[in-house]
PDB file of C-alpha atoms in Angstrom:
ATOM      1  CA  MET U   1     -18.982   5.425   5.904  1.00 34.00           C
ATOM      2  CA  LEU U   2     -16.073   4.932   8.263  1.00 36.00           C
ATOM      3  CA  HIS U   3     -16.589   2.380  10.973  1.00 36.00           C
ATOM      4  CA  PRO U   4     -15.914   3.365  14.576  1.00 35.00           C
ATOM      5  CA  LYS U   5     -12.745   2.024  16.150  1.00 36.00           C
ATOM      6  CA  ARG U   6     -13.150  -1.617  16.935  1.00 33.00           C
ATOM      7  CA  ALA U   7     -11.899  -3.276  20.087  1.00 33.00           C
ATOM      8  CA  PRO U   8      -8.335  -4.581  19.776  1.00 34.00           C
ATOM      9  CA  ILE U   9      -7.996  -8.236  18.879  1.00 32.00           C
ATOM     10  CA  ALA U  10      -7.288 -10.564  21.775  1.00 31.00           C
ATOM     11  CA  ALA U  11      -3.652 -11.267  22.581  1.00 32.00           C
ATOM     12  CA  GLY U  12      -2.296 -14.233  20.719  1.00 32.00           C
ATOM     13  CA  HIS U  13      -4.474 -13.698  17.640  1.00 30.00           C
ATOM     14  CA  ARG U  14      -2.372 -14.221  14.526  1.00 34.00           C
ATOM     15  CA  GLY U  15      -4.199 -11.714  12.340  1.00 39.00           C
ATOM     16  CA  ILE U  16      -2.871  -8.829  10.292  1.00 43.00           C
ATOM     17  CA  ASN U  17      -1.945  -6.800  13.374  1.00 42.00           C
ATOM     18  CA  SER U  18      -0.091  -9.372  15.475  1.00 42.00           C
ATOM     19  CA  ASN U  19       3.363  -8.473  16.795  1.00 46.00           C
ATOM     20  CA  LEU U  20       3.748  -5.209  14.889  1.00 43.00           C
ATOM     21  CA  PRO U  21       6.959  -3.303  15.632  1.00 45.00           C
ATOM     22  CA  GLU U  22       6.463  -0.029  17.452  1.00 53.00           C
ATOM     23  CA  ASN U  23       8.138   2.110  14.799  1.00 57.00           C
ATOM     24  CA  MET U  24       5.506   1.486  12.139  1.00 71.00           C
ATOM     25  CA  ARG U  25       2.860   4.198  12.274  1.00 88.00           C
ATOM     26  CA  CYS U  26      -0.057   5.917  10.595  1.00 92.00           C
ATOM     27  CA  LEU U  27       0.368   9.388   9.119  1.00 95.00           C
ATOM     28  CA  THR U  28      -2.021  12.278   8.529  1.00 95.00           C
ATOM     29  CA  SER U  29      -2.161  13.958   5.120  1.00 94.00           C
ATOM     30  CA  SER U  30       0.171  16.745   6.294  1.00 96.00           C
ATOM     31  CA  GLU U  31       2.610  14.160   7.721  1.00 96.00           C
ATOM     32  CA  ILE U  32       2.488  12.296   4.392  1.00 97.00           C
ATOM     33  CA  HIS U  33       3.386  15.510   2.532  1.00 96.00           C
ATOM     34  CA  LYS U  34       6.226  16.247   4.956  1.00 97.00           C
ATOM     35  CA  TRP U  35       7.649  12.713   4.682  1.00 97.00           C
ATOM     36  CA  LEU U  36       7.416  12.708   0.872  1.00 97.00           C
ATOM     37  CA  THR U  37       9.095  16.120   0.626  1.00 96.00           C
ATOM     38  CA  GLY U  38      11.933  14.858   2.829  1.00 96.00           C
ATOM     39  CA  GLN U  39      12.383  11.870   0.493  1.00 95.00           C
ATOM     40  CA  GLY U  40      12.191  13.939  -2.711  1.00 94.00           C
ATOM     41  CA  ILE U  41       9.017  12.150  -3.830  1.00 95.00           C
ATOM     42  CA  HIS U  42       6.001  13.829  -5.444  1.00 94.00           C
ATOM     43  CA  HIS U  43       2.631  13.342  -3.760  1.00 95.00           C
ATOM     44  CA  GLN U  44      -0.007  11.639  -5.916  1.00 93.00           C
ATOM     45  CA  PRO U  45       1.852  12.167  -9.204  1.00 93.00           C
ATOM     46  CA  LEU U  46      -1.105  11.173 -11.405  1.00 89.00           C
ATOM     47  CA  ALA U  47      -3.332  13.911  -9.970  1.00 86.00           C
ATOM     48  CA  ASN U  48      -0.457  16.399 -10.243  1.00 86.00           C
ATOM     49  CA  GLY U  49       0.229  15.761 -13.935  1.00 86.00           C
ATOM     50  CA  PHE U  50       3.515  13.864 -13.789  1.00 89.00           C
ATOM     51  CA  PRO U  51       3.993  11.516 -16.760  1.00 88.00           C
ATOM     52  CA  VAL U  52       3.529   7.843 -15.973  1.00 90.00           C
ATOM     53  CA  ALA U  53       6.607   5.671 -16.554  1.00 89.00           C
ATOM     54  CA  GLY U  54       4.554   2.478 -16.831  1.00 90.00           C
ATOM     55  CA  ASP U  55       0.859   1.618 -16.999  1.00 92.00           C
ATOM     56  CA  PHE U  56      -0.207  -2.000 -16.600  1.00 93.00           C
ATOM     57  CA  GLN U  57      -3.392  -4.035 -16.373  1.00 92.00           C
ATOM     58  CA  MET U  58      -4.318  -5.292 -12.915  1.00 91.00           C
ATOM     59  CA  PRO U  59      -4.477  -9.097 -12.587  1.00 90.00           C
ATOM     60  CA  THR U  60      -8.060 -10.225 -12.212  1.00 86.00           C
ATOM     61  CA  THR U  61      -7.896 -13.535 -10.348  1.00 88.00           C
ATOM     62  CA  PRO U  62      -7.447 -13.583  -6.569  1.00 87.00           C
ATOM     63  CA  GLU U  63      -4.431 -15.895  -6.918  1.00 91.00           C
ATOM     64  CA  ALA U  64      -2.715 -13.565  -9.386  1.00 91.00           C
ATOM     65  CA  ARG U  65      -3.404 -10.550  -7.169  1.00 91.00           C
ATOM     66  CA  LEU U  66      -1.792 -12.302  -4.184  1.00 92.00           C
ATOM     67  CA  GLN U  67       1.191 -13.190  -6.364  1.00 94.00           C
ATOM     68  CA  LEU U  68       1.384  -9.502  -7.272  1.00 95.00           C
ATOM     69  CA  ALA U  69       1.483  -8.583  -3.566  1.00 94.00           C
ATOM     70  CA  ASP U  70       4.432 -10.948  -3.033  1.00 94.00           C
ATOM     71  CA  TYR U  71       6.142  -9.629  -6.146  1.00 95.00           C
ATOM     72  CA  LEU U  72       5.742  -5.963  -5.158  1.00 95.00           C
ATOM     73  CA  ALA U  73       7.044  -6.645  -1.647  1.00 94.00           C
ATOM     74  CA  ASN U  74      10.136  -8.267  -3.179  1.00 93.00           C
ATOM     75  CA  LEU U  75      10.533  -5.586  -5.866  1.00 92.00           C
ATOM     76  CA  LEU U  76      10.609  -2.851  -3.214  1.00 94.00           C
ATOM     77  CA  SER U  77      12.544  -4.842  -0.598  1.00 91.00           C
ATOM     78  CA  LYS U  78      15.755  -2.831  -1.110  1.00 90.00           C
ATOM     79  CA  ASP U  79      13.949   0.357  -0.112  1.00 93.00           C
ATOM     80  CA  GLY U  80      14.253   0.932   3.623  1.00 91.00           C
ATOM     81  CA  ASN U  81      11.063   2.997   3.847  1.00 95.00           C
ATOM     82  CA  LYS U  82       7.699   2.434   2.239  1.00 96.00           C
ATOM     83  CA  LEU U  83       4.542   4.454   2.671  1.00 97.00           C
ATOM     84  CA  ILE U  84       1.099   3.195   1.687  1.00 96.00           C
ATOM     85  CA  GLU U  85      -1.501   5.935   1.312  1.00 96.00           C
ATOM     86  CA  LEU U  86      -5.020   4.471   1.252  1.00 93.00           C
ATOM     87  CA  ASN U  87      -7.924   5.904  -0.691  1.00 87.00           C
ATOM     88  CA  PRO U  88     -10.889   3.892   0.645  1.00 75.00           C
ATOM     89  CA  ALA U  89     -13.357   2.384  -1.774  1.00 72.00           C
ATOM     90  CA  PRO U  90     -16.760   4.037  -1.418  1.00 72.00           C
ATOM     91  CA  LEU U  91     -18.488   0.657  -1.739  1.00 71.00           C
ATOM     92  CA  ALA U  92     -16.075  -1.303   0.437  1.00 76.00           C
ATOM     93  CA  ARG U  93     -17.509  -4.356   2.120  1.00 80.00           C
ATOM     94  CA  PRO U  94     -17.725  -4.391   5.934  1.00 80.00           C
ATOM     95  CA  GLY U  95     -15.150  -7.213   6.125  1.00 84.00           C
ATOM     96  CA  GLU U  96     -12.666  -5.064   4.233  1.00 87.00           C
ATOM     97  CA  TRP U  97     -13.115  -2.169   6.641  1.00 83.00           C
ATOM     98  CA  GLU U  98     -12.749  -4.591   9.544  1.00 85.00           C
ATOM     99  CA  ALA U  99      -9.411  -5.874   8.208  1.00 86.00           C
ATOM    100  CA  ILE U 100      -8.068  -2.325   7.941  1.00 87.00           C
ATOM    101  CA  ASP U 101      -9.482  -1.411  11.360  1.00 84.00           C
ATOM    102  CA  ARG U 102      -7.757  -4.463  12.927  1.00 86.00           C
ATOM    103  CA  PHE U 103      -4.468  -3.538  11.321  1.00 84.00           C
ATOM    104  CA  ARG U 104      -4.726   0.033  12.594  1.00 84.00           C
ATOM    105  CA  SER U 105      -5.874  -1.077  16.056  1.00 85.00           C
ATOM    106  CA  GLY U 106      -2.702  -3.135  16.259  1.00 81.00           C
ATOM    107  CA  LEU U 107      -0.815   0.143  15.888  1.00 76.00           C
ATOM    108  CA  ASP U 108      -2.897   1.681  18.687  1.00 82.00           C
ATOM    109  CA  GLU U 109      -4.290   3.993  16.026  1.00 85.00           C
ATOM    110  CA  THR U 110      -7.471   5.717  17.183  1.00 85.00           C
ATOM    111  CA  ARG U 111      -7.921   8.205  14.339  1.00 88.00           C
ATOM    112  CA  PRO U 112     -10.258   7.257  11.495  1.00 86.00           C
ATOM    113  CA  LEU U 113      -8.702   6.262   8.185  1.00 87.00           C
ATOM    114  CA  ILE U 114      -9.781   9.510   6.570  1.00 86.00           C
ATOM    115  CA  SER U 115      -7.765  11.462   9.201  1.00 90.00           C
ATOM    116  CA  ALA U 116      -4.614   9.349   8.926  1.00 92.00           C
ATOM    117  CA  PRO U 117      -4.557   7.529   5.557  1.00 94.00           C
ATOM    118  CA  GLY U 118      -0.802   6.858   5.494  1.00 95.00           C
ATOM    119  CA  HIS U 119       0.937   3.720   6.767  1.00 94.00           C
ATOM    120  CA  LEU U 120       4.716   4.083   7.091  1.00 95.00           C
ATOM    121  CA  PHE U 121       6.788   0.896   7.050  1.00 93.00           C
ATOM    122  CA  LYS U 122      10.460   0.883   8.034  1.00 91.00           C
ATOM    123  CA  SER U 123      13.026  -1.672   6.859  1.00 86.00           C
ATOM    124  CA  ARG U 124      12.269  -4.034   9.759  1.00 86.00           C
ATOM    125  CA  ASN U 125       8.570  -4.077   8.795  1.00 88.00           C
ATOM    126  CA  ARG U 126       8.986  -6.188   5.634  1.00 88.00           C
ATOM    127  CA  GLU U 127       6.486  -8.875   6.633  1.00 88.00           C
ATOM    128  CA  GLU U 128       3.896  -6.342   7.769  1.00 88.00           C
ATOM    129  CA  PHE U 129       4.281  -4.447   4.477  1.00 92.00           C
ATOM    130  CA  LYS U 130       3.755  -7.687   2.540  1.00 92.00           C
ATOM    131  CA  THR U 131       0.744  -8.587   4.703  1.00 88.00           C
ATOM    132  CA  MET U 132      -0.883  -5.219   4.123  1.00 90.00           C
ATOM    133  CA  LEU U 133      -0.313  -5.503   0.358  1.00 93.00           C
ATOM    134  CA  SER U 134      -1.850  -8.985   0.370  1.00 92.00           C
ATOM    135  CA  THR U 135      -4.831  -7.713   2.332  1.00 89.00           C
ATOM    136  CA  LEU U 136      -5.419  -4.709   0.060  1.00 92.00           C
ATOM    137  CA  LEU U 137      -4.958  -6.667  -3.165  1.00 92.00           C
ATOM    138  CA  GLY U 138      -7.307  -9.338  -1.816  1.00 88.00           C
ATOM    139  CA  PHE U 139     -10.176  -6.845  -1.584  1.00 85.00           C
ATOM    140  CA  GLN U 140     -12.720  -7.122  -4.365  1.00 73.00           C
ATOM    141  CA  THR U 141     -14.203  -3.616  -4.314  1.00 69.00           C
ATOM    142  CA  GLY U 142     -11.358  -1.657  -5.825  1.00 69.00           C
ATOM    143  CA  TRP U 143      -9.532   0.052  -3.009  1.00 82.00           C
ATOM    144  CA  SER U 144      -7.075   2.525  -4.454  1.00 91.00           C
ATOM    145  CA  PHE U 145      -3.701   3.187  -2.870  1.00 95.00           C
ATOM    146  CA  TYR U 146      -0.329   4.730  -3.521  1.00 97.00           C
ATOM    147  CA  ILE U 147       2.921   3.040  -2.540  1.00 97.00           C
ATOM    148  CA  TYR U 148       5.878   5.393  -2.128  1.00 97.00           C
ATOM    149  CA  ALA U 149       9.316   3.782  -1.712  1.00 96.00           C
ATOM    150  CA  ALA U 150      12.528   5.473  -0.584  1.00 95.00           C
ATOM    151  CA  PRO U 151      15.363   5.871  -1.283  1.00 94.00           C
ATOM    152  CA  SER U 152      14.584   4.679  -4.859  1.00 93.00           C
ATOM    153  CA  ARG U 153      11.822   7.317  -5.151  1.00 94.00           C
ATOM    154  CA  THR U 154       9.536   4.782  -6.807  1.00 95.00           C
ATOM    155  CA  THR U 155       5.792   5.424  -6.671  1.00 96.00           C
ATOM    156  CA  LEU U 156       3.002   3.046  -7.633  1.00 96.00           C
ATOM    157  CA  LEU U 157      -0.717   3.717  -7.894  1.00 96.00           C
ATOM    158  CA  ILE U 158      -2.771   0.574  -7.494  1.00 94.00           C
ATOM    159  CA  ASP U 159      -6.442   0.714  -8.494  1.00 89.00           C
ATOM    160  CA  GLU U 160      -8.098  -0.764 -11.592  1.00 86.00           C
ATOM    161  CA  ARG U 161      -4.634  -0.510 -13.166  1.00 90.00           C
ATOM    162  CA  ILE U 162      -1.065  -0.369 -11.904  1.00 94.00           C
ATOM    163  CA  GLU U 163       0.818   2.819 -12.683  1.00 94.00           C
ATOM    164  CA  ILE U 164       4.452   3.408 -11.796  1.00 95.00           C
ATOM    165  CA  TRP U 165       6.703   6.432 -11.555  1.00 94.00           C
ATOM    166  CA  SER U 166      10.418   5.821 -11.057  1.00 90.00           C
ATOM    167  CA  ALA U 167      13.651   7.577 -11.942  1.00 83.00           C
ATOM    168  CA  LYS U 168      15.102   4.128 -12.668  1.00 83.00           C
ATOM    169  CA  LYS U 169      13.895   1.918 -15.519  1.00 85.00           C
ATOM    170  CA  GLY U 170      14.563  -1.311 -13.603  1.00 85.00           C
ATOM    171  CA  PRO U 171      11.445  -1.387 -11.387  1.00 87.00           C
ATOM    172  CA  ARG U 172       9.161  -0.441 -14.298  1.00 88.00           C
ATOM    173  CA  ASN U 173      10.696  -3.011 -16.648  1.00 89.00           C
ATOM    174  CA  ASP U 174      10.712  -5.753 -14.000  1.00 91.00           C
ATOM    175  CA  LEU U 175       7.080  -5.088 -13.126  1.00 92.00           C
ATOM    176  CA  GLY U 176       6.114  -5.118 -16.811  1.00 90.00           C
ATOM    177  CA  ARG U 177       7.835  -8.485 -17.337  1.00 91.00           C
ATOM    178  CA  PHE U 178       6.162  -9.968 -14.261  1.00 92.00           C
ATOM    179  CA  LEU U 179       2.706  -8.766 -15.274  1.00 89.00           C
ATOM    180  CA  SER U 180       3.072  -9.894 -18.892  1.00 85.00           C
ATOM    181  CA  GLN U 181       3.960 -13.408 -17.676  1.00 74.00           C
ATOM    182  CA  ASP U 182       0.984 -13.371 -15.321  1.00 56.00           C
ATOM    183  CA  LEU U 183      -1.419 -12.232 -18.021  1.00 54.00           C
ATOM    184  CA  ALA U 184      -0.052 -14.703 -20.573  1.00 46.00           C
ATOM    185  CA  ALA U 185      -0.560 -17.653 -18.213  1.00 47.00           C
TER     186      ALA U 185
END
């Protein structure tokens, strides 16, 4: 069940939504499709039958998942635009919903997550992108989300596994090396 919009966090709070640039915004499903089409990226490639370029095991420890968030933010740092499309976990804990609600409230977003599941990050939103990844990967109830990056046209699906689609082998190979080191440790 979606929670109603919560009151904005008091000024000066240093949570996930503090000091967000105005150009970062939430997108509806139709806006997501329009943005992806403009970037030459396929929407939800797994559901649409596109072959996966890489399929990796998700780290299981909280520390490793936070390291993954940092790594993904750095891996995609050359892309000026990144879109995270959330697929909420049906059994999400209230604290997880609250974290997402706070983030969205910081964007003055009043629509429920189901109405506007996309979060578009521009090049100047690097820290906010990394913070959102850290938040999502810190959840324990299996939130699923797509990350679309342009101009590289790299797509990742993060759920119980990490799947990647990319025209370039570099991101897939780099991610595979990072995850194999993490899992070997």
